[in-house]
PDB file of C-alpha atoms in Angstrom:
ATOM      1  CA  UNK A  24       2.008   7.951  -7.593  1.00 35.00           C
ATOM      2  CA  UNK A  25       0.920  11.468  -6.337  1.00 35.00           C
ATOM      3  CA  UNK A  26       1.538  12.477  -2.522  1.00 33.00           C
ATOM      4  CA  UNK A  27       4.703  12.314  -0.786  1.00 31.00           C
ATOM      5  CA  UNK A  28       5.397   9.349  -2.343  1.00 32.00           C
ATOM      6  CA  UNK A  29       9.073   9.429  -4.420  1.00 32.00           C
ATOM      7  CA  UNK A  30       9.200  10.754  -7.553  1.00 31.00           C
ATOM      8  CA  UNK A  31      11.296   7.546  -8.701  1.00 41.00           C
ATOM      9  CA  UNK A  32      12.362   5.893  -5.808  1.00 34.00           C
ATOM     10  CA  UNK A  33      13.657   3.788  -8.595  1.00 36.00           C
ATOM     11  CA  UNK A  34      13.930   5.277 -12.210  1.00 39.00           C
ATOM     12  CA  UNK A  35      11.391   8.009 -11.768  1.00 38.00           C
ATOM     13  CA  UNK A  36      10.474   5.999 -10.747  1.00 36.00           C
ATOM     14  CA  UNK A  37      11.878   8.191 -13.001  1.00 38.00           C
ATOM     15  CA  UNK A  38       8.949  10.266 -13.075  1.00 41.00           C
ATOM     16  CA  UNK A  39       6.492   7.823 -14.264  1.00 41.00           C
ATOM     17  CA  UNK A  40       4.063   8.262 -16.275  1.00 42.00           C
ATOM     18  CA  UNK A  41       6.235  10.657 -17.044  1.00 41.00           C
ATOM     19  CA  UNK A  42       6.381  14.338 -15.725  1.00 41.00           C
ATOM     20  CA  UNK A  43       4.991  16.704 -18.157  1.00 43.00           C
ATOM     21  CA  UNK A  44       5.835  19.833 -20.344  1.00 46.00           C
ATOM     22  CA  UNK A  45       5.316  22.304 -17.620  1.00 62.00           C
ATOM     23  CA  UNK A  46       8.431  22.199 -14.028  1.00 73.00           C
ATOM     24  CA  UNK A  47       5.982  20.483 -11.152  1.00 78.00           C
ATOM     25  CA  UNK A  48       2.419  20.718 -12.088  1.00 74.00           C
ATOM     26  CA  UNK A  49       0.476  20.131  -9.275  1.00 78.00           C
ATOM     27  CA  UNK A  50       1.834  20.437  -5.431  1.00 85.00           C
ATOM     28  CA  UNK A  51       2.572  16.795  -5.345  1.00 81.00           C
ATOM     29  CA  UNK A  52       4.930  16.513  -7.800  1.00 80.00           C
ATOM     30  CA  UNK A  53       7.116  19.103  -6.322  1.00 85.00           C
ATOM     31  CA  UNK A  54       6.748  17.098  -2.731  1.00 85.00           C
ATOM     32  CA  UNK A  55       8.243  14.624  -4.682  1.00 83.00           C
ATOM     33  CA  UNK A  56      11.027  15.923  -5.906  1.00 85.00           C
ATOM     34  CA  UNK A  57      11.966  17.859  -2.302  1.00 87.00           C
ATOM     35  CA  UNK A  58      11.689  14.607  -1.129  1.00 86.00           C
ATOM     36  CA  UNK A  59      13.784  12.842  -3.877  1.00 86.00           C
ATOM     37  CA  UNK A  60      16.395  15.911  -3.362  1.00 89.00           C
ATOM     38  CA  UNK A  61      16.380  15.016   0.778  1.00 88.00           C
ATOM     39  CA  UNK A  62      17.360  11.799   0.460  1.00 88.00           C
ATOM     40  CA  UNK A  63      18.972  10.942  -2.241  1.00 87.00           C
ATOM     41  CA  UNK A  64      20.843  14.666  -3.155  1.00 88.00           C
ATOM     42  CA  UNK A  65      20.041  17.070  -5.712  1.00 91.00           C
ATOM     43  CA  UNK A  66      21.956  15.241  -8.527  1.00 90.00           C
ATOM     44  CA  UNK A  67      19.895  12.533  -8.484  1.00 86.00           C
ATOM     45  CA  UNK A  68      16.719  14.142  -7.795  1.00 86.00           C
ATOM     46  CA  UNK A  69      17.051  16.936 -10.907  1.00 88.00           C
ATOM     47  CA  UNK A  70      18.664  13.610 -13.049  1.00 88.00           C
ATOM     48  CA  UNK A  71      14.943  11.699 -12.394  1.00 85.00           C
ATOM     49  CA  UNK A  72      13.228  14.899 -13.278  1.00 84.00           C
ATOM     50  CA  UNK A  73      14.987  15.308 -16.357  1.00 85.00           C
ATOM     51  CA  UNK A  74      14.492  11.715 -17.425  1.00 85.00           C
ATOM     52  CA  UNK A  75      11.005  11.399 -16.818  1.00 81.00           C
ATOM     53  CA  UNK A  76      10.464  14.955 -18.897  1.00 80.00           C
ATOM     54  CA  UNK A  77      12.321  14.210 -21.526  1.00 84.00           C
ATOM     55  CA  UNK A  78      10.643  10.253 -21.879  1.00 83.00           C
ATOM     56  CA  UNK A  79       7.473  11.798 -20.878  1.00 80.00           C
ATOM     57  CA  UNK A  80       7.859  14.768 -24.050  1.00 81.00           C
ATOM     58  CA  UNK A  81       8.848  11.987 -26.087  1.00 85.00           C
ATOM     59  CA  UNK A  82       5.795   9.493 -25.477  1.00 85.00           C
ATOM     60  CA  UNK A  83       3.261  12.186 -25.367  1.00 80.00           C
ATOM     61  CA  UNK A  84       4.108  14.027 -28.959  1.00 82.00           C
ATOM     62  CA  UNK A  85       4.126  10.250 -30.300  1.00 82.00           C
ATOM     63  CA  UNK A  86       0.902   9.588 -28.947  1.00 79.00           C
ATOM     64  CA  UNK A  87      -0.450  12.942 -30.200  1.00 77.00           C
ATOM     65  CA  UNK A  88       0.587  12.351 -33.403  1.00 78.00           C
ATOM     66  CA  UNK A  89      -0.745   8.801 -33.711  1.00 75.00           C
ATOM     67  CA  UNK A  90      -4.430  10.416 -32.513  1.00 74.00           C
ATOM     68  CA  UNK A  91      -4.099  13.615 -34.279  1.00 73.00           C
ATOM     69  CA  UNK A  92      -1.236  13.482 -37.186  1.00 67.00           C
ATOM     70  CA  UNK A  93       0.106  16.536 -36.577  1.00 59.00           C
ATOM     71  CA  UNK A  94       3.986  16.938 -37.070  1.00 53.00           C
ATOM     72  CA  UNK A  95       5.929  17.821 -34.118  1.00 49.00           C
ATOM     73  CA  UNK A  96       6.653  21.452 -34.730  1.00 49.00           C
ATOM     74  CA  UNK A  97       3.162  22.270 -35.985  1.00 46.00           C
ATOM     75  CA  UNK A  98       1.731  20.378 -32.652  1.00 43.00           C
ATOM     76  CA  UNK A  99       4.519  22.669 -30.309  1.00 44.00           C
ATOM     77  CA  UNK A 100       3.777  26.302 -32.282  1.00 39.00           C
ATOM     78  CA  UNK A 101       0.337  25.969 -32.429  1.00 39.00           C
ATOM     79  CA  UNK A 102      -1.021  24.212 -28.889  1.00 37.00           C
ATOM     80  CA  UNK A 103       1.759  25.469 -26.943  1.00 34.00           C
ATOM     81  CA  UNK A 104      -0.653  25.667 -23.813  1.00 31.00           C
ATOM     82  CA  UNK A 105      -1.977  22.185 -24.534  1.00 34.00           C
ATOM     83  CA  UNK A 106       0.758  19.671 -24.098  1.00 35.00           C
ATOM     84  CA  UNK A 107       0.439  18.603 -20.601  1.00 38.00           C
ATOM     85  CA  UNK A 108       0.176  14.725 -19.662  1.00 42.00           C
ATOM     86  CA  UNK A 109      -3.278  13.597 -18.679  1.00 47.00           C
ATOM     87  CA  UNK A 110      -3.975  13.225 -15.240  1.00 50.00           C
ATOM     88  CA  UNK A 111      -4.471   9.394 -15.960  1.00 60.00           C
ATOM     89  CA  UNK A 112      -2.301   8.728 -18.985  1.00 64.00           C
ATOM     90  CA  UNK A 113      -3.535   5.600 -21.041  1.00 73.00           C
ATOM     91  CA  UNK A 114      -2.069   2.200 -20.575  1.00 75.00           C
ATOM     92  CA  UNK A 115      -0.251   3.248 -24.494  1.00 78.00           C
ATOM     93  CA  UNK A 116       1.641   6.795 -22.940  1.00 81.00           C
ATOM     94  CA  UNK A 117       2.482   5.087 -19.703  1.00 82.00           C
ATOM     95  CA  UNK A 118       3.756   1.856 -21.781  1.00 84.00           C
ATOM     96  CA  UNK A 119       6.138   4.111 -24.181  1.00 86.00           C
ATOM     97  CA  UNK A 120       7.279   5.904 -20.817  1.00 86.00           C
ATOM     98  CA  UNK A 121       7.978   2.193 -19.852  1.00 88.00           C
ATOM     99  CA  UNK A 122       9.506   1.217 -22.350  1.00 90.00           C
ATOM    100  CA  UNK A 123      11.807   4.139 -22.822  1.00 88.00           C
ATOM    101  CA  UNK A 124      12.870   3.562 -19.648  1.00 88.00           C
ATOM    102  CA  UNK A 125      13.304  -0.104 -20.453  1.00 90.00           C
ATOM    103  CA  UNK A 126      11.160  -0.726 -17.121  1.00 90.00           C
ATOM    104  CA  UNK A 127       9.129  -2.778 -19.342  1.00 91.00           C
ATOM    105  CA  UNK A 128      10.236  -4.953 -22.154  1.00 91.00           C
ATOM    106  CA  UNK A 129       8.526  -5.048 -25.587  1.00 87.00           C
ATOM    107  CA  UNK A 130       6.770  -8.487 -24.566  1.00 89.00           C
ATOM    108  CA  UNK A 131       4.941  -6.401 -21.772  1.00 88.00           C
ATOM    109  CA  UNK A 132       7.342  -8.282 -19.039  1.00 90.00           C
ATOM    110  CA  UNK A 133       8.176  -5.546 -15.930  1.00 91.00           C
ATOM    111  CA  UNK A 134      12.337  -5.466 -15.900  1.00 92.00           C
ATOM    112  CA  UNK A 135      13.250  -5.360 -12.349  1.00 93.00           C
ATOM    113  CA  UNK A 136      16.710  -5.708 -12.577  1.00 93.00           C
ATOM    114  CA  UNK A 137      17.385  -2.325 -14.541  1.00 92.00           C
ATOM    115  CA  UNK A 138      16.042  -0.506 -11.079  1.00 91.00           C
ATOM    116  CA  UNK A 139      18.311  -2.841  -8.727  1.00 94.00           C
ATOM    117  CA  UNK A 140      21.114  -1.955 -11.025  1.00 93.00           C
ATOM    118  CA  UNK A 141      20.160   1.819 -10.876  1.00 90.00           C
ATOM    119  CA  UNK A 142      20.456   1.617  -7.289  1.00 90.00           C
ATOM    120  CA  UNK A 143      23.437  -0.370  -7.025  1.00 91.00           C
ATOM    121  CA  UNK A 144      25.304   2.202  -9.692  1.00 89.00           C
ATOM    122  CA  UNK A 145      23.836   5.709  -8.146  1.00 85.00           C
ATOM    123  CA  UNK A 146      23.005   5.501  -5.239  1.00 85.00           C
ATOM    124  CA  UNK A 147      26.256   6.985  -2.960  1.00 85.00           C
ATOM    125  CA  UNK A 148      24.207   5.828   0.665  1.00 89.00           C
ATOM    126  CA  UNK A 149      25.485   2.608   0.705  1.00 91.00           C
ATOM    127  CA  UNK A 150      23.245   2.064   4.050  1.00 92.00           C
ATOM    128  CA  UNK A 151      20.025   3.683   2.632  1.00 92.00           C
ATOM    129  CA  UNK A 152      20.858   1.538  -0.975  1.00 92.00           C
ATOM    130  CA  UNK A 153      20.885  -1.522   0.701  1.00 94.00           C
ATOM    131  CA  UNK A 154      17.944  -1.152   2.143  1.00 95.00           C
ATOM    132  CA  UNK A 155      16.108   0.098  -1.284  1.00 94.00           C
ATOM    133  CA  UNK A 156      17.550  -3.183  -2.502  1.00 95.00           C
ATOM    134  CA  UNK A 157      15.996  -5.367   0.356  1.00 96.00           C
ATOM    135  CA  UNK A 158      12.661  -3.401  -0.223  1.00 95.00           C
ATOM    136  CA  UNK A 159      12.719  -4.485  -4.121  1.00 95.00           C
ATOM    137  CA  UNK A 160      13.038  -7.926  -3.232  1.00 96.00           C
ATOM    138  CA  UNK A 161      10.426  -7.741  -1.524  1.00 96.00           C
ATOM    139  CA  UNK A 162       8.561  -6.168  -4.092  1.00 94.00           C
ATOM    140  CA  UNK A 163       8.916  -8.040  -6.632  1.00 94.00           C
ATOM    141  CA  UNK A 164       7.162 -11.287  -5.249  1.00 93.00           C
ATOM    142  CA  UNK A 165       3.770  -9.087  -5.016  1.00 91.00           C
ATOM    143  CA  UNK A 166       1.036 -10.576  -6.214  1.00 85.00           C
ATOM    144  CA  UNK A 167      -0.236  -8.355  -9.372  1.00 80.00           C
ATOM    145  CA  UNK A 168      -4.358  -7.970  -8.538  1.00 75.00           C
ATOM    146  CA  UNK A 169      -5.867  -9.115 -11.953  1.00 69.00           C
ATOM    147  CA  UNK A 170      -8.440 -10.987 -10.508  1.00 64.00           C
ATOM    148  CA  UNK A 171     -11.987  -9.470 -11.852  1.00 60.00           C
ATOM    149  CA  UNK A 172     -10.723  -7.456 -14.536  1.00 59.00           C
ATOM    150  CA  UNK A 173     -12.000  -8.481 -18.066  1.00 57.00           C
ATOM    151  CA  UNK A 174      -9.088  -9.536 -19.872  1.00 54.00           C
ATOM    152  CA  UNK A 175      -8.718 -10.754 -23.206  1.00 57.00           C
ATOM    153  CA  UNK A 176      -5.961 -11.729 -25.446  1.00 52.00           C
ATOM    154  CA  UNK A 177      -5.664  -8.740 -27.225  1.00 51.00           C
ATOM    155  CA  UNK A 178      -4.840  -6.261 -24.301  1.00 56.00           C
ATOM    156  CA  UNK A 179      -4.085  -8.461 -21.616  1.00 74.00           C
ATOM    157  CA  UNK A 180       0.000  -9.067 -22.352  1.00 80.00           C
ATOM    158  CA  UNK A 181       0.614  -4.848 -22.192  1.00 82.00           C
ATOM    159  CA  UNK A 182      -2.371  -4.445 -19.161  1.00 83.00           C
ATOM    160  CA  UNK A 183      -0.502  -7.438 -17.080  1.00 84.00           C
ATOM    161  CA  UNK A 184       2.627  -5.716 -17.534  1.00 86.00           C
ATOM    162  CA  UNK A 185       1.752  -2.187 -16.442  1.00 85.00           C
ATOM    163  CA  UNK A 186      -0.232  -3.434 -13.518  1.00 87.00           C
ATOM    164  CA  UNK A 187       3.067  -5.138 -12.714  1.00 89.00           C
ATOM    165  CA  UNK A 188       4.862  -1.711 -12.683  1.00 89.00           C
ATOM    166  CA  UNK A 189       2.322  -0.268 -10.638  1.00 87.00           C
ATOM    167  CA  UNK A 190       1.874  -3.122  -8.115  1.00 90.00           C
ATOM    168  CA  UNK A 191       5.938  -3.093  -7.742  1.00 92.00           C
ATOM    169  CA  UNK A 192       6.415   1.409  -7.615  1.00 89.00           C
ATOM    170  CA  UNK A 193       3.442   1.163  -4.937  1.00 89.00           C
ATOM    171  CA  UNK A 194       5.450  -0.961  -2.489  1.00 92.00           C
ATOM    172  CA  UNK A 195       8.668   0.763  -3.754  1.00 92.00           C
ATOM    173  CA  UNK A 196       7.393   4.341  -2.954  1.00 89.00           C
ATOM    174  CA  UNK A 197       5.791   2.922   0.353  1.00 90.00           C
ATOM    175  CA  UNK A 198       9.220   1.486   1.481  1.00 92.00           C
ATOM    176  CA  UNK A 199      11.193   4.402  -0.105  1.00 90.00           C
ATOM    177  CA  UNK A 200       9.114   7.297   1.422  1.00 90.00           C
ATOM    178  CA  UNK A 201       9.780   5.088   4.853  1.00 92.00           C
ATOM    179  CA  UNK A 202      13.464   5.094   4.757  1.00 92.00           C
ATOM    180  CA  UNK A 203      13.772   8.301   3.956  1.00 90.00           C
ATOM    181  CA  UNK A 204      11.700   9.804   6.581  1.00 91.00           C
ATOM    182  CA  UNK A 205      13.598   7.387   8.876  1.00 93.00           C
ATOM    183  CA  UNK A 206      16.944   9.267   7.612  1.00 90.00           C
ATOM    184  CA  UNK A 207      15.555  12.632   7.546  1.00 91.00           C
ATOM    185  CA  UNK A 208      14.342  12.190  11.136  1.00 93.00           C
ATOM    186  CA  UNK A 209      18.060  11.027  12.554  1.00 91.00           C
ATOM    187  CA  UNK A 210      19.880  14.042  10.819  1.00 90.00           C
ATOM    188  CA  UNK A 211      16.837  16.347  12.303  1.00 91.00           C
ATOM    189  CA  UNK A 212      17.520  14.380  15.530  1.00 92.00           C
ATOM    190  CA  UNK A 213      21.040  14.965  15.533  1.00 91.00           C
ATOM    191  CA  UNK A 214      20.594  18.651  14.928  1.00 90.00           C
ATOM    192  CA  UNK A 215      18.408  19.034  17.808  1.00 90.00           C
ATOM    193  CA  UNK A 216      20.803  17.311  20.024  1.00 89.00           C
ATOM    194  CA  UNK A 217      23.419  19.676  18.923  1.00 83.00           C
ATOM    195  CA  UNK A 218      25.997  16.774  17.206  1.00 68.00           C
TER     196      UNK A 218
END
């Protein structure tokens, strides 16, 4: 979800997987929160940063901890420098971020309804949130692409369920990124034409 795609259309999109310890890593990430911050106002956009860092904080210390041990404060003192997500988190980190987020619910099932809700609830467009709530509709009947991957019983439930998320943020960051460049491009519009 890198590019000019939004940082959390929905949630954080909350910043899914997550953003990490450090204030916009890579170039993308800030791109997405300008563009979060265009269309939807700075509240919301530093309110999805600061969700997805603190979830993403959260999920990454537990994960350290379950493949290293360390306690918390030992882990923050001593590899300071170190505690950045991965560029690819695993299917676990992104899961907890999930999770956390209650995007996904603890039988792997993507919850759709808590980003319609977020949308109906924050979202002070009513035009723009209308359309974001069209767009998940549409979303939401996807197809998931598991075809060809080797599934079995063990990992399948949690894999099904993040591809779900990822099949459903695509299309929402696609749509998203579209409607706001469409509103962007009418207040630019209306500034060149003087109104």
């Amino acid at each position: 979800m890198k590019g000019t795609t939004l940082l959390l259309v929905v949630v954080t999109a909350c910043g899914l997987p997550a953003q990490v310890l450090s204030v916009w890593p890579v170039m993308s990430d800030y791109i997405d929160f300008v563009v979060t911050k265009s269309c939807f106002g700075e509240e919301t956009a530093v309110m999805l940063e600061k969700m997805g860092r603190e979830m993403g904080a959260t999920c990454w210390m537990m994960e350290w901890q379950h493949m290293y041990g360390f306690p918390r404060d030992q882990v923050t003192r001593k590899r300071r420098n170190l505690l950045k997500m991965p560029t690819t988190p695993s299917d676990s980190l992104l899961a907890c971020n999930l999770r956390g987020l209650n995007l996904l619910t603890a039988e792997n099932v993507m919850n759709y309804d808590v980003v319609d809700t977020w949308l109906k609830n924050n979202m002070t467009d009513t035009d723009l949130s209308g359309k974001l709530l069209e767009a998940s509709s549409t979303c939401k009947q996807l197809q998931v692409p598991l075809q060809n991957l080797p599934l079995d019983e063990s990992d399948s439930s949690l894999l099904k369920g993040v591809l779900a998320f990822r099949t459903y943020m695509n299309c929402m960051n696609a749509e998203g990124t579209k409607l706001c460049k469409e509103k962007e491009l009418n207040r630019f519009m209306e500034k060149m034409e003087g109104k």
